Coordinates of C-alpha atoms in Angstrom, one line a residue:
M228 CA -31.6 189.3 177.5
K229 CA -28.5 190.7 175.9
N230 CA -26.7 190.8 179.3
S231 CA -27.7 187.2 179.9
A232 CA -26.2 186.1 176.6
V233 CA -23.0 188.0 177.3
N234 CA -22.7 186.5 180.8
F235 CA -23.3 183.0 179.4
F236 CA -20.6 183.5 176.7
N237 CA -18.1 184.9 179.2
K238 CA -18.8 182.0 181.7
T239 CA -18.4 179.4 178.9
R240 CA -15.2 180.9 177.7
S241 CA -13.8 181.1 181.2
G242 CA -14.8 177.4 181.8
I243 CA -13.1 176.3 178.6
K244 CA -10.0 178.2 179.6
E245 CA -10.0 176.7 183.1
H246 CA -10.5 173.1 181.9
R247 CA -8.6 173.4 178.6
L248 CA -6.1 170.6 179.5
A249 CA -9.0 168.2 180.2
I250 CA -10.7 169.2 177.0
A251 CA -7.5 168.7 175.0
L252 CA -6.7 165.3 176.5
S253 CA -10.3 164.1 176.1
F254 CA -10.2 165.1 172.4
L255 CA -6.9 163.4 171.9
L256 CA -8.1 160.1 173.4
T257 CA -11.2 160.2 171.3
I258 CA -9.1 160.6 168.2
L259 CA -7.0 157.5 169.2
I260 CA -10.2 155.6 169.9
F261 CA -11.6 156.3 166.4
A262 CA -8.2 156.1 164.6
P263 CA -9.0 152.7 163.1
L264 CA -12.1 154.1 161.5
L265 CA -10.3 157.2 160.1
A266 CA -7.2 155.2 158.9
F267 CA -9.0 152.4 157.1
P268 CA -9.7 154.2 153.8
K269 CA -6.1 155.4 153.6
V270 CA -4.6 152.0 154.4
I271 CA -6.5 150.0 151.7
K272 CA -6.4 153.0 149.2
S273 CA -8.0 152.1 145.9
E274 CA -9.7 149.0 147.3
Y275 CA -11.9 151.2 149.5
Q276 CA -15.5 151.3 148.4
G277 CA -17.1 153.4 151.1
I278 CA -18.0 150.5 153.5
N279 CA -16.4 151.2 156.9
I280 CA -17.9 149.7 160.0
I281 CA -16.0 148.8 163.2
P282 CA -17.0 145.2 163.8
F283 CA -18.3 144.0 167.2
G284 CA -19.6 140.8 165.9
T285 CA -22.7 142.1 164.0
D286 CA -23.9 144.3 166.8
A287 CA -23.0 147.6 165.1
H288 CA -24.4 146.3 161.8
F289 CA -27.7 145.6 163.5
Y290 CA -28.0 149.0 165.1
L291 CA -27.2 150.7 161.8
S292 CA -30.0 148.6 160.2
R293 CA -32.4 149.9 162.9
A294 CA -31.3 153.5 162.0
K295 CA -31.9 152.9 158.3
E296 CA -35.4 151.6 159.1
V297 CA -36.2 154.9 160.8
L298 CA -34.9 156.9 157.9
D299 CA -37.0 154.8 155.6
G300 CA -40.1 155.6 157.6
N301 CA -40.6 152.2 159.1
G302 CA -41.2 151.1 162.7
L303 CA -38.6 149.0 164.6
G304 CA -40.7 145.9 165.1
N305 CA -38.4 144.0 162.8
P306 CA -35.6 145.9 161.1
V307 CA -34.3 143.0 159.0
L308 CA -37.4 141.3 157.7
K309 CA -40.2 142.6 155.5
D310 CA -43.0 141.5 157.9
G311 CA -43.6 142.7 161.4
K312 CA -42.0 146.2 161.0
N313 CA -44.8 148.0 162.8
E314 CA -45.1 145.7 165.8
R315 CA -43.5 146.6 169.2
D316 CA -39.8 147.1 169.4
P317 CA -38.4 144.3 171.6
Y318 CA -35.7 146.7 172.9
F319 CA -38.2 149.4 173.9
A320 CA -35.6 152.0 172.8
Y321 CA -36.2 155.4 171.0
N322 CA -32.6 156.5 170.5
D323 CA -32.8 156.2 166.7
Y324 CA -36.0 158.3 166.5
I325 CA -34.3 161.0 168.7
L326 CA -31.0 161.0 166.8
L327 CA -32.6 161.0 163.4
A328 CA -35.4 163.5 164.0
P329 CA -33.3 166.5 162.7
I330 CA -32.4 164.6 159.6
K331 CA -36.0 163.7 158.8
L332 CA -37.2 167.2 159.5
L333 CA -34.6 168.6 157.1
G334 CA -35.8 166.1 154.4
L335 CA -32.4 164.4 154.2
S336 CA -33.5 160.9 155.0
Q337 CA -32.5 159.5 151.6
K338 CA -29.5 161.7 151.1
I339 CA -27.6 160.9 154.3
N340 CA -25.0 158.1 154.8
I341 CA -26.3 156.5 158.0
V342 CA -22.9 155.0 158.8
T343 CA -21.1 158.4 158.5
L344 CA -23.8 160.1 160.5
Y345 CA -23.8 157.6 163.4
Y346 CA -20.0 157.5 163.7
T347 CA -20.0 161.3 163.8
Y348 CA -22.6 161.1 166.6
N349 CA -20.4 158.4 168.2
F350 CA -17.2 160.5 168.0
I351 CA -18.9 163.6 169.6
G352 CA -20.6 161.4 172.2
V353 CA -17.4 159.7 173.4
F354 CA -15.7 163.1 173.7
F355 CA -18.5 164.4 175.9
I356 CA -18.7 161.2 177.9
I357 CA -15.0 161.7 178.9
L358 CA -15.8 165.3 179.9
L359 CA -18.9 164.3 181.8
I360 CA -16.9 161.8 183.9
Y361 CA -14.3 164.5 184.4
F362 CA -16.8 167.0 185.6
L363 CA -18.5 164.5 187.9
I364 CA -15.2 163.8 189.7
W365 CA -14.2 167.4 189.6
Q366 CA -17.5 168.3 191.4
M367 CA -16.7 165.7 194.0
S368 CA -13.0 166.6 194.5
K369 CA -12.1 169.9 192.8
D370 CA -8.9 168.3 191.7
K371 CA -8.2 168.4 187.9
L372 CA -5.5 165.8 187.7
L373 CA -7.6 163.2 189.6
S374 CA -10.7 164.0 187.5
I375 CA -9.0 163.8 184.1
T376 CA -7.1 160.6 185.1
A377 CA -10.3 158.9 186.3
A378 CA -12.2 160.0 183.1
L379 CA -9.5 158.9 180.7
A380 CA -9.0 155.6 182.6
A381 CA -12.7 154.7 182.5
I382 CA -12.8 155.0 178.7
G383 CA -9.2 154.3 177.5
G384 CA -8.3 152.0 180.3
Y385 CA -11.5 150.0 180.3
S386 CA -9.9 147.0 178.6
I387 CA -7.1 146.8 181.2
V388 CA -9.7 146.2 184.0
Y389 CA -12.2 144.2 182.0
H390 CA -9.8 141.9 180.1
K391 CA -7.1 142.1 182.8
A392 CA -4.4 142.8 180.2
L393 CA -2.6 145.7 178.6
F394 CA -2.9 146.3 174.9
Y395 CA -5.8 143.9 174.5
S396 CA -6.5 143.1 170.9
D397 CA -10.1 144.3 170.7
F398 CA -11.6 147.6 169.6
N399 CA -12.4 150.0 172.3
T400 CA -16.0 149.3 173.4
Y401 CA -16.9 152.9 173.1
T402 CA -16.7 152.7 169.3
R403 CA -19.6 150.3 169.3
I404 CA -22.8 151.7 167.8
I405 CA -25.1 152.7 169.4
Y406 CA -24.4 151.5 172.9
P407 CA -22.6 152.5 175.1
F408 CA -22.2 156.0 173.8
M409 CA -25.9 157.0 173.8
S410 CA -26.8 155.4 177.1
S411 CA -23.6 156.6 178.8
L412 CA -24.0 160.1 177.6
I413 CA -27.4 160.3 179.3
F414 CA -26.4 158.3 182.3
F415 CA -23.3 160.5 183.2
S416 CA -25.3 163.6 182.5
Y417 CA -27.7 162.3 185.1
L418 CA -25.0 161.6 187.7
N419 CA -23.6 165.1 187.2
L420 CA -27.0 166.7 187.6
L421 CA -27.9 164.5 190.6
Y422 CA -24.7 165.4 192.4
K423 CA -25.4 169.1 191.7
S424 CA -29.0 168.7 192.9
L425 CA -27.8 167.2 196.2
K426 CA -25.6 170.2 196.8
S427 CA -28.3 172.8 195.8
K428 CA -31.6 173.9 197.3
E429 CA -33.0 175.0 194.0
L430 CA -36.0 173.0 192.7
K431 CA -35.1 173.5 189.0
Y432 CA -32.1 171.2 189.4
K433 CA -34.3 168.4 190.8
I434 CA -36.8 168.8 188.0
F435 CA -34.2 168.8 185.3
T436 CA -32.4 165.8 186.8
G437 CA -35.7 163.9 187.0
A438 CA -36.3 164.7 183.4
V439 CA -33.0 163.2 182.4
L440 CA -33.8 160.1 184.4
G441 CA -37.1 159.9 182.6
L442 CA -35.2 160.0 179.3
L443 CA -33.1 157.0 180.3
F444 CA -36.3 154.8 180.2
Y445 CA -36.5 155.5 176.5
A446 CA -32.8 154.9 175.8
Y447 CA -31.6 151.7 177.3
F448 CA -33.0 149.0 179.6
Y449 CA -29.8 148.4 181.5
A450 CA -29.2 152.2 182.0
W451 CA -32.5 152.9 183.7
S452 CA -32.6 149.7 185.7
F453 CA -29.1 150.3 187.0
T454 CA -29.9 153.9 187.8
L455 CA -33.0 152.8 189.8
A456 CA -30.9 150.4 191.8
F457 CA -28.4 153.2 192.4
N458 CA -31.1 155.6 193.5
A459 CA -32.7 153.1 195.8
S460 CA -29.3 152.5 197.4
L461 CA -28.6 156.2 197.8
I462 CA -32.0 156.8 199.5
L463 CA -31.3 153.9 201.8
V464 CA -27.8 155.2 202.7
F465 CA -29.2 158.7 203.4
L466 CA -31.9 157.3 205.6
L467 CA -29.4 155.2 207.6
R468 CA -27.4 158.4 208.1
K469 CA -30.6 160.2 209.0
D470 CA -29.9 162.7 206.2
F471 CA -33.6 163.0 205.4
S472 CA -33.3 166.1 203.3
S473 CA -31.0 164.4 200.8
A474 CA -33.2 161.3 200.8
K475 CA -36.2 163.4 199.9
K476 CA -34.3 165.0 197.0
V477 CA -33.4 161.6 195.5
L478 CA -36.9 160.4 196.1
L479 CA -38.4 163.5 194.3
I480 CA -36.0 163.0 191.4
S481 CA -36.8 159.3 191.2
S482 CA -40.5 160.0 191.2
I483 CA -40.2 162.5 188.4
G484 CA -38.1 160.1 186.4
L485 CA -40.6 157.2 187.0
A486 CA -43.5 159.4 186.0
L487 CA -41.9 160.4 182.8
G488 CA -40.7 156.9 182.0
S489 CA -44.0 155.2 183.0
Y490 CA -45.3 155.0 179.4
N491 CA -42.4 152.8 178.2
L492 CA -42.1 151.0 181.6
T493 CA -45.8 150.0 181.3
K494 CA -45.3 148.7 177.8
L495 CA -42.4 146.6 179.0
F496 CA -44.3 145.0 181.8
L497 CA -47.3 144.4 179.6
S498 CA -45.0 142.5 177.2
F499 CA -44.5 139.9 180.0
T500 CA -48.1 138.9 179.7
A501 CA -48.1 138.7 175.9
D502 CA -48.9 135.4 174.1
N503 CA -45.4 135.3 172.6
W504 CA -43.6 136.1 175.9
Q505 CA -42.2 132.5 176.2
Q506 CA -40.8 132.5 172.7
F507 CA -39.4 136.0 173.1
S508 CA -37.8 135.4 176.4
H509 CA -36.1 132.2 175.1
F510 CA -34.5 133.9 172.1
M511 CA -33.6 137.0 174.2
W512 CA -31.6 134.5 176.3
V513 CA -33.5 135.1 179.5
T514 CA -32.5 132.7 182.2
H515 CA -35.1 131.7 184.9
S516 CA -33.1 131.5 188.1
R517 CA -32.8 133.0 191.5
A518 CA -29.1 132.1 191.9
P519 CA -27.0 135.1 193.1
I520 CA -24.2 136.5 191.0
F521 CA -20.8 137.3 192.5
S522 CA -18.9 140.2 191.1
K523 CA -15.1 140.2 191.5
I524 CA -14.6 143.8 190.5
G525 CA -17.6 144.7 192.7
F526 CA -16.0 142.8 195.6
I527 CA -12.6 144.5 195.1
T528 CA -14.2 147.9 195.0
L529 CA -16.2 147.1 198.1
V530 CA -13.0 146.1 200.0
L531 CA -11.4 149.3 198.9
F532 CA -14.4 151.2 200.1
G533 CA -14.1 149.5 203.5
I534 CA -10.5 150.7 203.8
Y535 CA -11.5 154.2 202.6
F536 CA -14.4 154.4 205.0
Y537 CA -12.0 153.5 207.9
K538 CA -9.4 156.1 206.8
R539 CA -11.6 158.9 205.5
R540 CA -15.0 158.6 207.2
D541 CA -15.3 162.4 207.2
D542 CA -15.6 162.5 203.3
K543 CA -19.0 163.9 202.5
N544 CA -19.1 161.8 199.2
L545 CA -19.2 158.5 201.0
P546 CA -22.9 158.0 200.5
F547 CA -22.6 158.7 196.8
I548 CA -19.7 156.3 196.4
F549 CA -21.2 153.5 198.5
A550 CA -24.5 153.8 196.6
I551 CA -22.7 153.3 193.3
I552 CA -21.2 150.1 194.6
L553 CA -24.4 148.8 196.1
G554 CA -26.3 149.7 192.9
G555 CA -24.0 147.4 191.0
W556 CA -24.7 144.5 193.3
I557 CA -28.4 145.1 193.3
A558 CA -28.6 145.3 189.5
L559 CA -26.6 142.1 189.1
N560 CA -28.7 140.2 191.6
Q561 CA -32.3 141.5 191.0
Q562 CA -33.1 137.9 189.8
I563 CA -33.2 136.9 193.5
I564 CA -36.6 138.7 193.5
S565 CA -37.7 138.7 189.9
G566 CA -36.5 135.1 189.1
R567 CA -35.2 136.3 185.7
I568 CA -31.6 137.0 184.5
L569 CA -31.4 139.0 181.2
Q570 CA -27.8 139.1 179.8
Y571 CA -26.4 140.7 183.0
G572 CA -23.0 141.2 181.3
H573 CA -24.4 144.5 180.0
Y574 CA -24.3 145.9 183.5
Y575 CA -20.6 145.1 183.6
F576 CA -19.8 146.4 180.2
Y577 CA -21.2 149.9 180.5
F578 CA -21.8 150.7 184.2
I579 CA -20.0 148.5 186.8
V580 CA -16.6 148.5 185.2
P581 CA -16.3 152.2 184.3
L582 CA -17.9 153.3 187.5
S583 CA -15.6 151.0 189.5
I584 CA -12.6 152.6 187.8
V585 CA -13.8 156.1 188.5
I586 CA -14.6 155.7 192.2
S587 CA -11.6 153.6 192.9
F588 CA -9.3 156.3 191.5
Y589 CA -11.2 158.8 193.6
M590 CA -10.6 156.7 196.8
V591 CA -6.9 155.8 196.0
W592 CA -6.2 159.5 195.3
H593 CA -7.4 160.5 198.8
L594 CA -5.7 157.6 200.5
I595 CA -2.3 158.6 199.2
K596 CA -1.1 161.4 201.4
H597 CA 2.2 162.2 199.7
K598 CA 1.3 164.8 197.1
N599 CA 4.3 164.2 194.7
L600 CA 3.8 160.5 194.8
R601 CA 0.1 161.0 194.0
K602 CA 0.9 163.4 191.2
Y603 CA 3.5 161.3 189.4
L604 CA 1.5 158.1 189.8
F605 CA -1.6 159.6 188.2
I606 CA 0.4 161.2 185.4
A607 CA 2.0 157.8 184.8
I608 CA -1.5 156.3 184.6
I609 CA -2.5 158.8 182.0
I610 CA 0.5 157.7 179.9
V611 CA -0.4 154.1 180.3
V612 CA -4.0 154.8 179.3
F613 CA -3.0 156.5 176.1
A614 CA -0.5 153.8 175.3
N615 CA -3.0 151.1 176.0
T616 CA -5.5 152.8 173.7
A617 CA -3.1 153.4 170.9
V618 CA -1.5 149.9 170.8
G619 CA -4.9 148.2 171.4
Q620 CA -6.6 150.0 168.6
Y621 CA -3.6 149.4 166.3
K622 CA -3.6 145.7 166.9
S623 CA -7.4 145.5 166.6
F624 CA -7.2 147.3 163.2
F625 CA -5.1 144.6 161.7
V626 CA -7.1 141.8 163.2
A627 CA -10.2 143.1 161.5
L628 CA -8.5 144.3 158.3
K629 CA -9.2 141.2 156.2
E630 CA -12.8 141.2 157.2
K631 CA -13.3 144.9 156.5
K632 CA -11.5 144.7 153.1
Y633 CA -13.7 141.8 152.1
E634 CA -16.9 143.9 152.7
Q635 CA -15.7 146.2 149.9
N636 CA -16.6 143.5 147.4
F637 CA -20.3 144.1 148.1
R638 CA -20.4 147.6 146.8
P639 CA -21.3 146.8 143.1
I640 CA -24.2 144.6 144.4
I641 CA -25.3 147.4 146.8
N642 CA -25.2 149.9 144.0
Y643 CA -27.3 147.7 141.7
L644 CA -29.8 147.1 144.5
N645 CA -30.2 150.8 145.1
Q646 CA -31.3 151.2 141.5
D647 CA -34.4 149.2 142.5
Q648 CA -36.5 151.8 144.2
S649 CA -39.2 149.3 145.4
P650 CA -38.2 147.7 148.7
T651 CA -38.0 143.9 148.2
V652 CA -36.5 140.8 149.8
I653 CA -33.0 139.4 149.4
L654 CA -32.0 135.8 150.2
A655 CA -28.3 136.1 151.1
D656 CA -25.4 134.4 152.9
Q657 CA -25.3 135.4 156.5
P658 CA -21.9 136.9 157.4
N659 CA -22.4 140.1 155.3
A660 CA -26.2 140.1 155.0
F661 CA -26.6 143.2 157.2
L662 CA -24.8 145.3 154.5
Y663 CA -28.1 145.2 152.5
T664 CA -30.2 146.5 155.4
I665 CA -27.7 149.2 156.1
Y666 CA -26.9 150.5 152.6
T667 CA -30.2 149.8 150.8
S668 CA -33.9 149.9 151.6
H669 CA -34.4 146.2 150.9
D670 CA -35.1 143.5 153.5
L671 CA -33.7 140.0 154.1
F672 CA -35.4 136.7 153.9
W673 CA -33.7 135.8 157.1
Q674 CA -31.2 137.0 159.6
N675 CA -30.9 135.4 163.0
I676 CA -31.4 138.6 165.0
A677 CA -35.0 138.3 163.7
S678 CA -35.5 135.6 166.4
V679 CA -35.9 138.2 169.1
H680 CA -38.7 139.9 167.3
N681 CA -42.3 138.9 167.2
I682 CA -42.4 136.3 164.4
P683 CA -44.3 133.0 164.1
L684 CA -42.3 129.8 164.7
Q685 CA -43.0 128.8 161.2
R686 CA -40.6 131.5 160.1
F687 CA -37.8 129.7 161.9
K688 CA -38.7 126.4 160.2
D689 CA -39.0 128.0 156.7
A690 CA -35.5 129.6 157.2
L691 CA -34.1 126.2 158.1
F692 CA -35.7 124.5 155.1
V693 CA -34.5 127.1 152.6
Y694 CA -30.9 127.2 153.7
L695 CA -30.7 123.4 154.0
Y696 CA -32.1 123.2 150.5
L697 CA -29.4 125.5 149.2
N698 CA -26.7 123.3 150.8
Q699 CA -25.9 120.4 148.5
E700 CA -25.0 118.1 151.4
S701 CA -28.3 118.5 153.3
R702 CA -30.7 119.0 150.3
D703 CA -31.2 115.2 149.7
D704 CA -30.2 114.0 153.1
F705 CA -32.1 116.3 155.4
R706 CA -32.6 113.9 158.2
G707 CA -29.0 112.6 158.2
Y708 CA -27.7 116.2 158.1
L709 CA -29.7 117.2 161.2
E710 CA -28.6 114.0 163.0
R711 CA -25.0 115.0 162.4
I712 CA -25.7 118.5 163.7
G713 CA -27.1 116.9 166.8
E714 CA -24.1 114.8 167.4
N715 CA -21.8 117.9 167.3
K716 CA -21.2 119.2 170.8
Q717 CA -19.4 122.3 169.6
I718 CA -21.3 125.5 170.5
K719 CA -20.0 127.4 167.6
G720 CA -20.8 125.7 164.3
S721 CA -22.1 126.4 160.9
Y722 CA -25.0 128.7 160.2
Y723 CA -27.1 125.6 159.4
N724 CA -26.2 124.4 162.9
L725 CA -27.6 127.6 164.4
L726 CA -30.8 127.4 162.4
Y727 CA -31.5 124.0 163.7
R728 CA -30.6 124.7 167.3
N729 CA -32.9 127.7 167.4
L730 CA -35.7 125.2 167.1
E731 CA -34.3 122.4 169.2
S732 CA -33.4 124.7 172.0
Y733 CA -36.9 126.2 172.1
W734 CA -38.8 122.9 171.7
T735 CA -36.8 121.1 174.4
G736 CA -38.2 123.7 176.9
F737 CA -34.9 124.8 178.5
D738 CA -33.6 128.3 178.8
F739 CA -31.1 129.0 176.0
Y740 CA -28.0 129.0 178.1
D741 CA -29.1 125.8 180.0
Y742 CA -29.7 124.2 176.6
M743 CA -26.2 125.1 175.4
D744 CA -24.6 123.7 178.6
K745 CA -26.5 120.5 178.0
I746 CA -25.3 120.3 174.4
K747 CA -21.7 120.6 175.5
T748 CA -22.1 117.8 178.1
G749 CA -24.2 115.5 175.8
D750 CA -27.1 115.6 178.2
P751 CA -29.3 112.5 177.6
V752 CA -32.5 114.6 178.1
I753 CA -31.7 116.4 174.9
E754 CA -30.7 113.3 173.1
E755 CA -34.0 111.6 174.0
K756 CA -36.0 114.5 172.6
R757 CA -34.0 115.0 169.4
P758 CA -35.3 112.1 167.3
A759 CA -38.9 113.3 167.6
I760 CA -37.8 116.9 166.6
I761 CA -35.8 115.7 163.6
N762 CA -38.6 113.4 162.6
Q763 CA -41.1 116.3 162.7
L764 CA -38.9 118.7 160.7
T765 CA -38.0 116.0 158.1
N766 CA -41.7 115.3 157.5
E767 CA -42.4 119.0 157.1
Y768 CA -39.4 119.5 154.8
N769 CA -40.4 116.6 152.5
E770 CA -44.0 117.9 152.4
L771 CA -43.3 121.6 152.0
V772 CA -40.0 121.6 149.9
V773 CA -39.3 118.3 148.2
K774 CA -42.8 117.6 146.9
N775 CA -43.8 119.4 143.7
N776 CA -40.6 121.5 143.8
G777 CA -42.0 123.4 146.7
I778 CA -38.9 125.5 147.2
N779 CA -40.1 128.0 144.6
Q780 CA -43.5 128.3 146.4
L781 CA -41.6 129.0 149.6
L782 CA -39.5 131.7 147.9
K783 CA -42.7 133.2 146.4
K784 CA -44.4 133.2 149.8
Y785 CA -41.7 135.5 151.2
E786 CA -41.6 137.7 148.1
I787 CA -37.9 137.0 147.4
K788 CA -36.7 138.9 144.4
Y789 CA -32.9 138.6 144.7
I790 CA -30.4 135.9 145.8
V791 CA -26.8 136.7 146.7
W792 CA -24.4 133.8 146.5
D793 CA -21.0 134.3 148.0
K794 CA -19.2 131.5 146.4
N795 CA -16.1 132.1 148.5
N796 CA -17.9 131.6 151.8
N797 CA -20.7 129.2 150.6
P798 CA -19.1 126.9 148.0
E799 CA -21.6 124.2 149.2
W800 CA -24.6 126.1 147.7
D801 CA -26.4 124.8 144.7
L802 CA -29.0 127.0 143.0
S803 CA -30.3 124.4 140.7
G804 CA -34.0 123.8 141.2
I805 CA -34.7 127.4 142.0
G806 CA -37.0 129.0 139.4
E807 CA -35.7 131.2 136.6
L808 CA -32.5 133.0 137.8
K809 CA -30.7 135.7 136.0
E810 CA -27.2 136.8 137.0
V811 CA -27.1 140.6 137.2
V812 CA -23.8 141.5 138.8
C813 CA -20.7 139.7 140.2
S814 CA -17.9 141.0 142.3
N815 CA -14.9 138.8 143.3
N816 CA -17.0 135.6 143.0
I817 CA -20.0 137.1 144.9
C818 CA -23.0 137.1 142.6
L819 CA -26.4 138.7 142.6
Y820 CA -29.2 136.9 140.9
S821 CA -32.6 138.2 140.0
L822 CA -35.5 135.7 140.5
A823 CA -38.3 135.8 138.0
N824 CA -41.8 136.4 139.4

């Protein structure tokens, strides 16, 4: 036992020493990626109130809200509303339970800052993702310069390929909570283990690799579905090459993974037959189509592979590389069989683009015969990757600075809400509503992400009625206001616009994206159906809200105790007519009101 520990320590120390340059460069790139997060408190100095979230729309805010729900002991059936918390999680993901299990076991659930914790996880995760990519290519090539260049380019040069521009002004995608760091960490661990398994006769590697594949089923839909497409491609390529031994290994690993993931997979397939599937699929933006999807980066990588196959057909890694390319095409075009497309861009974001970068670098390296040219070219690429990351993150920092500084104004309200130990419901403006579900244990009356969860359609209508009542323009001209929304062909409009279109898009019977296309073109089919929809909503609004001051009954129905009015962003609000309100705290024209029971 003692000798084993000594051997492990010596082996680890030797490995760190051998790959120290890769480790150092990986850590340096990770520092650059997270520099905006680290620099923010120092830049705004005394204005900083402890709210520091890198914005990707509100995606990061939503995933942080999910994490807070787990810390509070709730399910993930609905992390923003009070109702539906213990129903099924529409994302079928267990990452938060896994990441937060140690915190809960230590009894630190109410003492930990979930934002700090998750960014710590994220920082560590990105660092190891770079190293995992490095070791994957190193296993394939045994060349350190190629491996570290490919790894750094996949993470730090991602924006160059995806946005087709240097120094793109958008935060590095790997700072986004919780994806891609969690799914990529497991996925690239799987690729490393799979490659090791293919080169080894030992059964333990196959079992362990299958177990990691099984874990993917509980981490991220796009990760396991892409991996299955890759595995199927790899088996097919091995069979065509009559390499039956390797095909059996991949089949065994896939079987273990499927067996371990069957519980979550079964739950997912059963959801297709649920009564609310039609509503859920609409608001999850599922498109019903069998139209093929063409991938430009997939095509370029395929052409490069054709050249590489012609020049280096003796490379033993050809099946692995070809299967990665084929896996991307299959994942993007699975709808030819299933008839359903579900936000396929996620395959590009986290799998197709980084993998295309990695395997393209591998092929280009081996196509360049001149060693010095190859060496200096790849060193130059590393320099470009670091420059792209540094400048891109710098520019992004200042683009988001105003928004992030504004969030600091909510700290006094958050502090007051945290004094109320009983979780209750807050009616708030939308741009910053997630701050309450992240930094407090309270819920929201409405946030649009709730639309993908299992809630009755009346919830959508009640949200529309309440927010249009708050708006002075629409309060007494409900029908006219909706008619003006209908005439607006702009996709991005006010929050009131979104609330109405949630309902109209669903009731017209079109897939969400088809509906939005029809809005832009002024399709007469939509215009023909709109009067009946507006008439129905107007009648319900008059009956439910206008008569007998029904707004207060509606607020009572959803147990609303607090209202936050951001007078800077919502000057059109009017709180007259709403029960007995007491102003309890204000910060820079943002006021919290307590609503009498």
